[in-house]
C-alpha cells in the first residue's frame, strides 16, 4: 500500500522583534512658584480673578485653550498675573468678546500666552477704565480688534500700558490699532516686540491723547497703516 510522503514543513517563523521600550512620560510642567495657583478651565480662571480679594498669580498649562464667551472682569485694586510656559496657553475671544475688563484700580500682567480673536467695542484684549497698569509680556497676540478704540488695549484714566518681548499681528481698531490711551492714562511703551499688519483710522499702532509719553524701542513695526498716524497718532 502506497503511503504519501508527509507534506513539507512550513518554514520557521522569524523571531519576534524585541519589545518596544516604554514611552517616556511627558516632561513635567515647570514647578509653580509658591505664589501661583493653577487654573485648569476657563471657569476656574474666571472665578480666581473675579473672586480675588488680594493679589493673585495664576498659571495656565501650555495645553490650555480657553474659549471665552465674555470678558473676565476684575474690579478690585489688586494685581493679577496670568502666565503660562512652553508654547503658552491660549485665550480665544472667538471674535465675539474681548478677553479682560478692568476697573477699580485692578492691574493685569499677561505673560507667555497666546491671545487671539478678541473682539469688542473697545479693547480687543484688555479694556481698562479707571484701572491700574496693563502689561503683555512674551506673548503672541493676533487677530484682535475693536470697533472703536484699542485693537489690543484700551486704557482710560488708567495706569501705564506696556508690551514687552511680544509679537502682535493683524490687530485693528478705529483709534489705535494696538493701543488706545487717553484721559490722563499712563505711559505707553512697546519694547523688544514685533508689530505687523495692524491698522486703524487714527494711529495704526498707538493712539494717545492726554497721556504720558509714548515710546517704541528695540522693536520692529512693519505693514501698519492708518488714515492719519501710520504708527503713532
Coordinates of C-alpha atoms in Angstrom, one line a residue:
X1 CA 0.0 0.0 0.0
X2 CA 1.4 3.4 -1.0
X3 CA 1.9 5.9 1.8
X4 CA 2.2 9.5 0.6
X5 CA 5.2 11.4 1.9
X6 CA 4.5 13.9 4.6
X7 CA 3.9 17.5 3.5
X8 CA 6.9 19.7 3.6
X9 CA 7.1 21.5 6.9
X10 CA 6.4 25.3 6.8
X11 CA 9.5 27.5 7.2
X12 CA 10.1 28.6 10.7
X13 CA 8.6 32.0 11.6
X14 CA 11.0 34.8 12.0
X15 CA 11.8 35.7 15.6
X16 CA 9.6 38.3 17.1
X17 CA 11.1 41.8 17.3
X18 CA 12.2 42.9 20.8
X19 CA 9.5 44.7 22.7
X20 CA 9.5 48.5 22.2
X21 CA 10.8 50.4 25.1
X22 CA 8.1 52.1 27.2
X23 CA 7.1 55.6 26.1
X24 CA 8.8 58.2 28.1
X25 CA 6.4 60.3 30.2
X26 CA 5.9 63.8 29.0
X27 CA 8.3 66.3 30.7
X28 CA 6.8 67.7 33.9
X29 CA 5.4 71.2 33.9
X30 CA 7.8 73.7 35.5
X31 CA 7.1 73.9 39.2
X32 CA 4.8 76.7 40.2
X33 CA 6.4 79.3 42.3
X34 CA 4.8 79.3 45.8
X35 CA 2.6 82.3 45.0
X36 CA 1.0 80.8 41.8
X37 CA -2.2 78.8 41.7
X38 CA -3.2 76.7 38.7
X39 CA -6.3 77.0 36.7
X40 CA -7.4 74.0 34.6
X41 CA -10.5 75.5 33.0
X42 CA -11.9 78.9 31.7
X43 CA -14.4 78.9 34.6
X44 CA -11.7 78.4 37.2
X45 CA -9.6 81.2 35.7
X46 CA -12.6 83.5 35.7
X47 CA -13.5 82.7 39.3
X48 CA -10.0 83.1 40.6
X49 CA -9.8 86.6 39.2
X50 CA -13.4 87.8 39.8
X51 CA -13.5 86.5 43.4
X52 CA -10.0 87.6 44.3
X53 CA -9.7 90.0 47.3
X54 CA -5.9 90.2 47.2
X55 CA -3.1 90.0 44.6
X56 CA -3.3 86.7 42.7
X57 CA -1.0 84.9 40.3
X58 CA -2.5 82.2 38.1
X59 CA -0.7 79.6 36.0
X60 CA -2.3 78.0 32.9
X61 CA -0.8 74.8 31.4
X62 CA 0.6 75.1 27.9
X63 CA -2.1 72.8 26.5
X64 CA -4.9 75.0 27.7
X65 CA -7.1 76.5 25.0
X66 CA -9.8 78.5 26.7
X67 CA -12.8 79.8 24.7
X68 CA -14.2 83.0 26.2
X69 CA -17.8 84.0 25.6
X70 CA -17.5 87.1 27.7
X71 CA -14.8 89.3 29.3
X72 CA -13.2 88.2 32.5
X73 CA -13.7 91.1 35.0
X74 CA -11.5 92.5 37.7
X75 CA -12.9 95.4 39.8
X76 CA -10.7 95.4 42.9
X77 CA -7.5 97.3 43.5
X78 CA -5.3 94.3 43.2
X79 CA -2.5 92.9 40.9
X80 CA -3.5 90.0 38.7
X81 CA -0.9 87.9 36.8
X82 CA -1.9 85.2 34.3
X83 CA 1.1 83.2 33.0
X84 CA 1.9 80.1 31.1
X85 CA 5.1 78.3 29.9
X86 CA 6.3 76.4 26.8
X87 CA 4.2 77.2 23.8
X88 CA 1.8 79.1 26.0
X89 CA -1.8 78.6 26.9
X90 CA -4.4 80.2 24.5
X91 CA -7.2 82.6 25.4
X92 CA -9.6 82.9 22.5
X93 CA -12.3 85.5 22.3
X94 CA -13.9 83.7 19.3
X95 CA -14.4 87.0 17.5
X96 CA -17.3 87.7 19.8
X97 CA -15.7 89.0 23.0
X98 CA -12.8 90.9 24.5
X99 CA -10.7 89.0 27.0
X100 CA -10.5 91.2 30.1
X101 CA -12.4 94.1 31.6
X102 CA -10.5 96.1 34.3
X103 CA -11.8 98.8 36.6
X104 CA -11.4 99.8 40.3
X105 CA -7.6 100.1 40.1
X106 CA -7.0 96.5 39.0
X107 CA -3.7 95.9 37.4
X108 CA -3.1 93.0 35.0
X109 CA 0.0 91.2 33.7
X110 CA -0.3 88.6 30.9
X111 CA 2.9 86.6 30.3
X112 CA 3.7 83.7 28.0
X113 CA 0.2 83.5 26.5
X114 CA -1.4 83.3 23.1
X115 CA -4.2 85.8 22.9
X116 CA -6.4 85.5 19.8
X117 CA -9.7 86.6 18.2
X118 CA -10.6 89.1 20.9
X119 CA -13.3 91.5 19.7
X120 CA -15.0 94.3 21.5
X121 CA -16.3 97.9 21.0
X122 CA -13.1 99.0 22.8
X123 CA -10.1 96.8 23.9
X124 CA -10.0 93.6 21.9
X125 CA -7.8 92.0 24.6
X126 CA -8.0 94.4 27.6
X127 CA -10.5 97.2 28.4
X128 CA -9.2 99.3 31.3
X129 CA -11.2 102.1 32.7
X130 CA -10.0 103.6 36.0
X131 CA -7.7 100.6 36.3
X132 CA -4.0 100.2 37.1
X133 CA -1.2 99.1 34.8
X134 CA -1.6 96.6 31.9
X135 CA 1.4 94.5 30.8
X136 CA 1.6 92.0 28.0
X137 CA 5.0 90.2 28.2
X138 CA 6.5 87.4 26.0
X139 CA 3.1 86.7 24.4
X140 CA 1.6 86.3 20.9
X141 CA -1.3 88.5 20.1
X142 CA -3.2 88.1 16.8
X143 CA -6.4 88.8 15.0
X144 CA -7.8 91.1 17.8
X145 CA -10.0 94.1 17.0
X146 CA -12.1 96.9 18.4
X147 CA -14.9 98.7 16.6
X148 CA -13.8 101.9 18.3
X149 CA -10.7 102.1 20.5
X150 CA -7.7 99.9 21.0
X151 CA -7.5 96.7 19.0
X152 CA -5.5 95.1 21.8
X153 CA -5.6 97.5 24.8
X154 CA -7.9 100.4 25.6
X155 CA -6.9 102.5 28.6
X156 CA -8.9 105.3 30.0
X157 CA -7.9 107.1 33.2
X158 CA -5.7 104.1 33.9
X159 CA -2.0 103.2 34.5
X160 CA 0.8 102.6 32.1
X161 CA 0.4 100.1 29.2
X162 CA 3.5 98.0 28.4
X163 CA 4.0 95.4 25.6
X164 CA 7.3 93.7 26.1
X165 CA 9.0 90.9 24.1
X166 CA 5.8 90.1 22.3
X167 CA 4.5 89.6 18.7
X168 CA 1.4 91.5 17.7
X169 CA -0.1 90.7 14.3
X170 CA -3.3 91.7 12.4
X171 CA -5.0 93.8 15.1
X172 CA -7.2 96.8 14.2
X173 CA -9.5 99.5 15.6
X174 CA -10.9 102.8 14.7
X175 CA -8.4 104.6 17.1
X176 CA -5.2 102.8 18.0
X177 CA -4.8 99.5 16.1
X178 CA -2.8 98.1 19.1
X179 CA -3.2 100.6 22.0
X180 CA -5.6 103.4 22.6
X181 CA -4.8 105.5 25.7
X182 CA -6.5 108.8 26.8
X183 CA -7.9 110.8 29.7
X184 CA -4.8 111.0 31.8
X185 CA -3.7 107.5 31.4
X186 CA 0.0 106.5 32.0
X187 CA 2.8 106.0 29.5
X188 CA 2.5 103.6 26.6
X189 CA 5.6 101.6 25.7
X190 CA 6.3 98.8 23.2
X191 CA 9.7 97.2 23.8
X192 CA 11.6 94.4 22.1
X193 CA 8.5 93.4 20.2
X194 CA 7.3 92.9 16.6
X195 CA 4.1 94.6 15.4
X196 CA 2.9 93.5 12.0
X197 CA -0.1 94.4 9.8
X198 CA -2.0 96.4 12.3
X199 CA -4.3 99.2 11.3
X200 CA -6.7 102.0 12.4
X201 CA -8.3 105.1 11.1
X202 CA -6.1 107.1 13.5
X203 CA -2.9 105.6 14.9
X204 CA -2.1 102.3 13.2
X205 CA -0.2 101.1 16.3
X206 CA -0.9 103.7 19.1
X207 CA -3.4 106.5 19.6
X208 CA -2.6 108.5 22.7
X209 CA -4.4 111.7 23.9
X210 CA -3.8 113.4 27.2
X211 CA -1.5 110.7 28.4
X212 CA 2.1 110.3 29.5
X213 CA 4.9 109.6 26.9
X214 CA 4.7 107.1 24.1
X215 CA 7.8 105.0 23.3
X216 CA 8.5 102.2 20.8
X217 CA 12.1 100.9 21.4
X218 CA 14.1 98.0 20.1
X219 CA 11.0 96.9 18.2
X220 CA 10.1 96.1 14.5
X221 CA 7.0 97.6 13.1
X222 CA 6.0 96.6 9.6
X223 CA 3.0 97.0 7.3
X224 CA 1.0 99.0 9.8
X225 CA -1.3 101.7 8.4
X226 CA -3.8 104.4 9.2
X227 CA -5.5 107.3 7.5
X228 CA -3.6 109.5 10.0
X229 CA -0.6 108.4 12.0
X230 CA 0.5 105.1 10.5
X231 CA 2.3 104.2 13.7
X232 CA 1.5 106.8 16.4
X233 CA -1.1 109.5 16.5

